[in-house]
mmCIF file with all atom_site columns, C-alpha atoms in Angstrom:
data_model
loop_
_atom_site.group_PDB
_atom_site.id
_atom_site.type_symbol
_atom_site.label_atom_id
_atom_site.label_alt_id
_atom_site.label_comp_id
_atom_site.label_asym_id
_atom_site.label_entity_id
_atom_site.label_seq_id
_atom_site.pdbx_PDB_ins_code
_atom_site.Cartn_x
_atom_site.Cartn_y
_atom_site.Cartn_z
_atom_site.occupancy
_atom_site.B_iso_or_equiv
_atom_site.pdbx_formal_charge
_atom_site.auth_seq_id
_atom_site.auth_comp_id
_atom_site.auth_asym_id
_atom_site.auth_atom_id
_atom_site.pdbx_PDB_model_num
ATOM 1   C CA . UNK A 1 1   ? 99.532  99.427  93.226  1.00 82.00 ? 127 UNK A CA 1
ATOM 2   C CA . UNK A 1 2   ? 96.693  103.152 93.062  1.00 80.00 ? 128 UNK A CA 1
ATOM 3   C CA . UNK A 1 3   ? 99.923  105.332 92.730  1.00 80.00 ? 129 UNK A CA 1
ATOM 4   C CA . UNK A 1 4   ? 101.262 103.291 90.037  1.00 84.00 ? 130 UNK A CA 1
ATOM 5   C CA . UNK A 1 5   ? 97.933  102.859 87.930  1.00 88.00 ? 131 UNK A CA 1
ATOM 6   C CA . UNK A 1 6   ? 97.251  106.832 88.081  1.00 83.00 ? 132 UNK A CA 1
ATOM 7   C CA . UNK A 1 7   ? 101.674 107.171 86.900  1.00 85.00 ? 133 UNK A CA 1
ATOM 8   C CA . UNK A 1 8   ? 100.856 105.107 84.093  1.00 90.00 ? 134 UNK A CA 1
ATOM 9   C CA . UNK A 1 9   ? 97.840  106.383 82.972  1.00 89.00 ? 135 UNK A CA 1
ATOM 10  C CA . UNK A 1 10  ? 99.112  109.761 82.968  1.00 86.00 ? 136 UNK A CA 1
ATOM 11  C CA . UNK A 1 11  ? 102.986 108.893 81.642  1.00 90.00 ? 137 UNK A CA 1
ATOM 12  C CA . UNK A 1 12  ? 103.860 110.373 85.507  1.00 83.00 ? 138 UNK A CA 1
ATOM 13  C CA . UNK A 1 13  ? 107.299 108.671 86.217  1.00 81.00 ? 139 UNK A CA 1
ATOM 14  C CA . UNK A 1 14  ? 107.234 106.884 89.453  1.00 83.00 ? 140 UNK A CA 1
ATOM 15  C CA . UNK A 1 15  ? 108.721 104.674 91.575  1.00 81.00 ? 141 UNK A CA 1
ATOM 16  C CA . UNK A 1 16  ? 107.937 104.159 95.073  1.00 85.00 ? 142 UNK A CA 1
ATOM 17  C CA . UNK A 1 17  ? 110.259 105.048 97.133  1.00 88.00 ? 143 UNK A CA 1
ATOM 18  C CA . UNK A 1 18  ? 111.788 102.389 100.116 1.00 91.00 ? 144 UNK A CA 1
ATOM 19  C CA . UNK A 1 19  ? 112.892 105.938 102.055 1.00 92.00 ? 145 UNK A CA 1
ATOM 20  C CA . UNK A 1 20  ? 109.057 107.449 102.611 1.00 85.00 ? 146 UNK A CA 1
ATOM 21  C CA . UNK A 1 21  ? 107.488 108.321 104.893 1.00 90.00 ? 147 UNK A CA 1
ATOM 22  C CA . UNK A 1 22  ? 110.765 110.818 105.834 1.00 91.00 ? 148 UNK A CA 1
ATOM 23  C CA . UNK A 1 23  ? 110.864 113.875 107.689 1.00 92.00 ? 149 UNK A CA 1
ATOM 24  C CA . UNK A 1 24  ? 109.761 116.452 105.253 1.00 93.00 ? 150 UNK A CA 1
ATOM 25  C CA . UNK A 1 25  ? 109.669 120.101 107.187 1.00 96.00 ? 151 UNK A CA 1
ATOM 26  C CA . UNK A 1 26  ? 113.094 121.297 105.726 1.00 96.00 ? 152 UNK A CA 1
ATOM 27  C CA . UNK A 1 27  ? 111.619 120.229 102.329 1.00 97.00 ? 153 UNK A CA 1
ATOM 28  C CA . UNK A 1 28  ? 108.515 122.402 103.292 1.00 96.00 ? 154 UNK A CA 1
ATOM 29  C CA . UNK A 1 29  ? 110.251 125.400 104.594 1.00 97.00 ? 155 UNK A CA 1
ATOM 30  C CA . UNK A 1 30  ? 111.944 125.355 101.476 1.00 97.00 ? 156 UNK A CA 1
ATOM 31  C CA . UNK A 1 31  ? 108.640 125.551 99.518  1.00 97.00 ? 157 UNK A CA 1
ATOM 32  C CA . UNK A 1 32  ? 107.170 128.284 101.872 1.00 97.00 ? 158 UNK A CA 1
ATOM 33  C CA . UNK A 1 33  ? 110.564 129.975 101.043 1.00 97.00 ? 159 UNK A CA 1
ATOM 34  C CA . UNK A 1 34  ? 110.436 129.656 97.649  1.00 97.00 ? 160 UNK A CA 1
ATOM 35  C CA . UNK A 1 35  ? 106.491 130.236 96.997  1.00 96.00 ? 161 UNK A CA 1
ATOM 36  C CA . UNK A 1 36  ? 105.616 133.220 94.451  1.00 96.00 ? 162 UNK A CA 1
ATOM 37  C CA . UNK A 1 37  ? 109.433 133.725 93.291  1.00 96.00 ? 163 UNK A CA 1
ATOM 38  C CA . UNK A 1 38  ? 110.853 131.740 89.562  1.00 96.00 ? 164 UNK A CA 1
ATOM 39  C CA . UNK A 1 39  ? 112.679 129.159 91.723  1.00 96.00 ? 165 UNK A CA 1
ATOM 40  C CA . UNK A 1 40  ? 109.354 127.724 93.039  1.00 97.00 ? 166 UNK A CA 1
ATOM 41  C CA . UNK A 1 41  ? 108.561 125.383 90.408  1.00 97.00 ? 167 UNK A CA 1
ATOM 42  C CA . UNK A 1 42  ? 112.294 124.482 89.695  1.00 97.00 ? 168 UNK A CA 1
ATOM 43  C CA . UNK A 1 43  ? 112.654 123.379 93.283  1.00 97.00 ? 169 UNK A CA 1
ATOM 44  C CA . UNK A 1 44  ? 109.405 121.796 93.127  1.00 96.00 ? 170 UNK A CA 1
ATOM 45  C CA . UNK A 1 45  ? 110.491 119.678 89.977  1.00 96.00 ? 171 UNK A CA 1
ATOM 46  C CA . UNK A 1 46  ? 113.977 118.989 91.691  1.00 97.00 ? 172 UNK A CA 1
ATOM 47  C CA . UNK A 1 47  ? 112.162 117.591 94.803  1.00 97.00 ? 173 UNK A CA 1
ATOM 48  C CA . UNK A 1 48  ? 109.496 115.649 93.342  1.00 92.00 ? 174 UNK A CA 1
ATOM 49  C CA . UNK A 1 49  ? 112.114 114.079 90.739  1.00 93.00 ? 175 UNK A CA 1
ATOM 50  C CA . UNK A 1 50  ? 114.232 113.057 93.225  1.00 95.00 ? 176 UNK A CA 1
ATOM 51  C CA . UNK A 1 51  ? 111.248 111.538 95.560  1.00 92.00 ? 177 UNK A CA 1
ATOM 52  C CA . UNK A 1 52  ? 109.441 109.416 93.354  1.00 88.00 ? 178 UNK A CA 1
ATOM 53  C CA . UNK A 1 53  ? 111.987 109.461 90.107  1.00 90.00 ? 179 UNK A CA 1
ATOM 54  C CA . UNK A 1 54  ? 114.995 108.956 91.655  1.00 92.00 ? 180 UNK A CA 1
ATOM 55  C CA . UNK A 1 55  ? 113.834 107.798 94.468  1.00 92.00 ? 181 UNK A CA 1
ATOM 56  C CA . UNK A 1 56  ? 116.095 109.278 97.093  1.00 95.00 ? 182 UNK A CA 1
ATOM 57  C CA . UNK A 1 57  ? 116.358 109.118 101.047 1.00 96.00 ? 183 UNK A CA 1
ATOM 58  C CA . UNK A 1 58  ? 115.629 113.036 101.097 1.00 96.00 ? 184 UNK A CA 1
ATOM 59  C CA . UNK A 1 59  ? 115.765 112.972 105.104 1.00 93.00 ? 185 UNK A CA 1
ATOM 60  C CA . UNK A 1 60  ? 119.910 112.787 104.628 1.00 93.00 ? 186 UNK A CA 1
ATOM 61  C CA . UNK A 1 61  ? 121.032 116.578 104.030 1.00 92.00 ? 187 UNK A CA 1
ATOM 62  C CA . UNK A 1 62  ? 123.917 115.145 101.351 1.00 93.00 ? 188 UNK A CA 1
ATOM 63  C CA . UNK A 1 63  ? 120.914 114.092 98.933  1.00 95.00 ? 189 UNK A CA 1
ATOM 64  C CA . UNK A 1 64  ? 119.160 117.120 99.253  1.00 96.00 ? 190 UNK A CA 1
ATOM 65  C CA . UNK A 1 65  ? 122.225 118.741 98.526  1.00 95.00 ? 191 UNK A CA 1
ATOM 66  C CA . UNK A 1 66  ? 122.430 116.893 95.017  1.00 95.00 ? 192 UNK A CA 1
ATOM 67  C CA . UNK A 1 67  ? 118.499 117.368 94.457  1.00 96.00 ? 193 UNK A CA 1
ATOM 68  C CA . UNK A 1 68  ? 118.671 121.160 94.887  1.00 96.00 ? 194 UNK A CA 1
ATOM 69  C CA . UNK A 1 69  ? 121.379 121.419 92.002  1.00 94.00 ? 195 UNK A CA 1
ATOM 70  C CA . UNK A 1 70  ? 119.289 120.368 89.723  1.00 93.00 ? 196 UNK A CA 1
ATOM 71  C CA . UNK A 1 71  ? 117.004 123.990 90.752  1.00 95.00 ? 197 UNK A CA 1
ATOM 72  C CA . UNK A 1 72  ? 120.426 125.703 90.885  1.00 94.00 ? 198 UNK A CA 1
ATOM 73  C CA . UNK A 1 73  ? 120.053 126.022 94.515  1.00 96.00 ? 199 UNK A CA 1
ATOM 74  C CA . UNK A 1 74  ? 123.308 125.211 96.895  1.00 95.00 ? 200 UNK A CA 1
ATOM 75  C CA . UNK A 1 75  ? 122.959 123.344 100.584 1.00 94.00 ? 201 UNK A CA 1
ATOM 76  C CA . UNK A 1 76  ? 123.966 126.669 101.793 1.00 95.00 ? 202 UNK A CA 1
ATOM 77  C CA . UNK A 1 77  ? 121.292 128.963 100.050 1.00 96.00 ? 203 UNK A CA 1
ATOM 78  C CA . UNK A 1 78  ? 118.514 126.087 101.292 1.00 97.00 ? 204 UNK A CA 1
ATOM 79  C CA . UNK A 1 79  ? 120.095 126.188 104.638 1.00 96.00 ? 205 UNK A CA 1
ATOM 80  C CA . UNK A 1 80  ? 119.962 130.220 104.652 1.00 97.00 ? 206 UNK A CA 1
ATOM 81  C CA . UNK A 1 81  ? 116.369 129.802 103.709 1.00 97.00 ? 207 UNK A CA 1
ATOM 82  C CA . UNK A 1 82  ? 114.789 127.423 105.637 1.00 97.00 ? 208 UNK A CA 1
ATOM 83  C CA . UNK A 1 83  ? 116.497 128.440 109.137 1.00 98.00 ? 209 UNK A CA 1
ATOM 84  C CA . UNK A 1 84  ? 115.451 131.967 108.540 1.00 98.00 ? 210 UNK A CA 1
ATOM 85  C CA . UNK A 1 85  ? 112.975 132.902 110.914 1.00 98.00 ? 211 UNK A CA 1
ATOM 86  C CA . UNK A 1 86  ? 110.126 134.884 108.127 1.00 98.00 ? 212 UNK A CA 1
ATOM 87  C CA . UNK A 1 87  ? 110.087 131.398 106.303 1.00 98.00 ? 213 UNK A CA 1
ATOM 88  C CA . UNK A 1 88  ? 109.352 129.909 109.489 1.00 98.00 ? 214 UNK A CA 1
ATOM 89  C CA . UNK A 1 89  ? 106.488 132.001 110.028 1.00 98.00 ? 215 UNK A CA 1
ATOM 90  C CA . UNK A 1 90  ? 105.057 131.434 106.727 1.00 98.00 ? 216 UNK A CA 1
ATOM 91  C CA . UNK A 1 91  ? 104.863 128.048 106.523 1.00 98.00 ? 217 UNK A CA 1
ATOM 92  C CA . UNK A 1 92  ? 103.269 127.832 110.091 1.00 98.00 ? 218 UNK A CA 1
ATOM 93  C CA . UNK A 1 93  ? 100.431 129.909 108.863 1.00 97.00 ? 219 UNK A CA 1
ATOM 94  C CA . UNK A 1 94  ? 100.148 128.056 105.579 1.00 95.00 ? 220 UNK A CA 1
ATOM 95  C CA . UNK A 1 95  ? 99.551  125.353 107.996 1.00 95.00 ? 221 UNK A CA 1
ATOM 96  C CA . UNK A 1 96  ? 96.982  126.423 109.925 1.00 96.00 ? 222 UNK A CA 1
ATOM 97  C CA . UNK A 1 97  ? 94.860  128.031 107.474 1.00 95.00 ? 223 UNK A CA 1
ATOM 98  C CA . UNK A 1 98  ? 95.061  124.987 105.761 1.00 94.00 ? 224 UNK A CA 1
ATOM 99  C CA . UNK A 1 99  ? 93.410  123.088 108.757 1.00 95.00 ? 225 UNK A CA 1
ATOM 100 C CA . UNK A 1 100 ? 91.069  125.961 109.068 1.00 95.00 ? 226 UNK A CA 1
ATOM 101 C CA . UNK A 1 101 ? 89.567  124.972 105.752 1.00 94.00 ? 227 UNK A CA 1
ATOM 102 C CA . UNK A 1 102 ? 89.519  121.604 106.499 1.00 93.00 ? 228 UNK A CA 1
ATOM 103 C CA . UNK A 1 103 ? 92.323  120.087 104.763 1.00 94.00 ? 229 UNK A CA 1
ATOM 104 C CA . UNK A 1 104 ? 93.510  117.033 106.314 1.00 89.00 ? 230 UNK A CA 1
ATOM 105 C CA . UNK A 1 105 ? 96.172  114.983 103.655 1.00 89.00 ? 231 UNK A CA 1
ATOM 106 C CA . UNK A 1 106 ? 98.002  115.809 100.221 1.00 85.00 ? 232 UNK A CA 1
ATOM 107 C CA . UNK A 1 107 ? 96.920  116.730 98.016  1.00 89.00 ? 233 UNK A CA 1
ATOM 108 C CA . UNK A 1 108 ? 93.546  118.519 98.770  1.00 93.00 ? 234 UNK A CA 1
ATOM 109 C CA . UNK A 1 109 ? 92.298  121.117 96.224  1.00 93.00 ? 235 UNK A CA 1
ATOM 110 C CA . UNK A 1 110 ? 90.203  123.742 96.261  1.00 93.00 ? 236 UNK A CA 1
ATOM 111 C CA . UNK A 1 111 ? 87.429  125.334 94.394  1.00 93.00 ? 237 UNK A CA 1
ATOM 112 C CA . UNK A 1 112 ? 85.631  127.806 95.736  1.00 90.00 ? 238 UNK A CA 1
ATOM 113 C CA . UNK A 1 113 ? 84.661  126.167 99.280  1.00 89.00 ? 239 UNK A CA 1
ATOM 114 C CA . UNK A 1 114 ? 84.721  122.778 97.979  1.00 91.00 ? 240 UNK A CA 1
ATOM 115 C CA . UNK A 1 115 ? 87.910  120.462 98.887  1.00 94.00 ? 241 UNK A CA 1
ATOM 116 C CA . UNK A 1 116 ? 89.056  117.283 96.838  1.00 94.00 ? 242 UNK A CA 1
ATOM 117 C CA . UNK A 1 117 ? 91.791  114.781 98.392  1.00 92.00 ? 243 UNK A CA 1
ATOM 118 C CA . UNK A 1 118 ? 93.790  113.052 96.505  1.00 88.00 ? 244 UNK A CA 1
ATOM 119 C CA . UNK A 1 119 ? 95.369  113.270 93.193  1.00 82.00 ? 245 UNK A CA 1
ATOM 120 C CA . UNK A 1 120 ? 92.603  110.545 92.001  1.00 81.00 ? 246 UNK A CA 1
ATOM 121 C CA . UNK A 1 121 ? 90.336  113.519 92.459  1.00 86.00 ? 247 UNK A CA 1
ATOM 122 C CA . UNK A 1 122 ? 91.842  115.996 89.525  1.00 86.00 ? 248 UNK A CA 1
ATOM 123 C CA . UNK A 1 123 ? 89.077  114.916 87.378  1.00 88.00 ? 249 UNK A CA 1
ATOM 124 C CA . UNK A 1 124 ? 86.159  115.904 90.099  1.00 91.00 ? 250 UNK A CA 1
ATOM 125 C CA . UNK A 1 125 ? 88.408  119.384 90.091  1.00 93.00 ? 251 UNK A CA 1
ATOM 126 C CA . UNK A 1 126 ? 87.855  119.540 86.541  1.00 92.00 ? 252 UNK A CA 1
ATOM 127 C CA . UNK A 1 127 ? 84.114  119.094 86.497  1.00 92.00 ? 253 UNK A CA 1
ATOM 128 C CA . UNK A 1 128 ? 84.213  121.726 89.169  1.00 93.00 ? 254 UNK A CA 1
ATOM 129 C CA . UNK A 1 129 ? 86.366  124.317 87.908  1.00 93.00 ? 255 UNK A CA 1
ATOM 130 C CA . UNK A 1 130 ? 84.249  123.871 84.393  1.00 93.00 ? 256 UNK A CA 1
ATOM 131 C CA . UNK A 1 131 ? 81.293  124.804 86.585  1.00 88.00 ? 257 UNK A CA 1
ATOM 132 C CA . UNK A 1 132 ? 82.430  127.307 88.519  1.00 72.00 ? 258 UNK A CA 1
ATOM 133 C CA . UNK A 1 133 ? 81.143  131.052 87.986  1.00 58.00 ? 259 UNK A CA 1
ATOM 134 C CA . UNK A 1 134 ? 82.607  132.670 90.764  1.00 51.00 ? 260 UNK A CA 1
#
């Protein structure tokens, strides 16, 4: 219910996904491999739209391929990306760094050394950013 309320308040399309939870390892590798590139945001938008608006089963490679088409990415490109050893290492490193900072769930946000957990803390993040000077 909380997620539904949040989505309504902010005008964000959202549906509970009956396939959730899913194994997100491949999706996280995709994000890690694309982070910093022009393809990162289209990838995220395509995946989040498929998962939370269209309620697709992203454990199914065919469903992932369909979602990726919205980001102009082929299944072959995605497979090459997520099986790349550098991408695997990048995700492992970022996961270890998150754990060292105290991240215990998603979404987590940092303002300086302060951690905020959950989408319902975004107002606190804004307040911290407004007062943050370093």
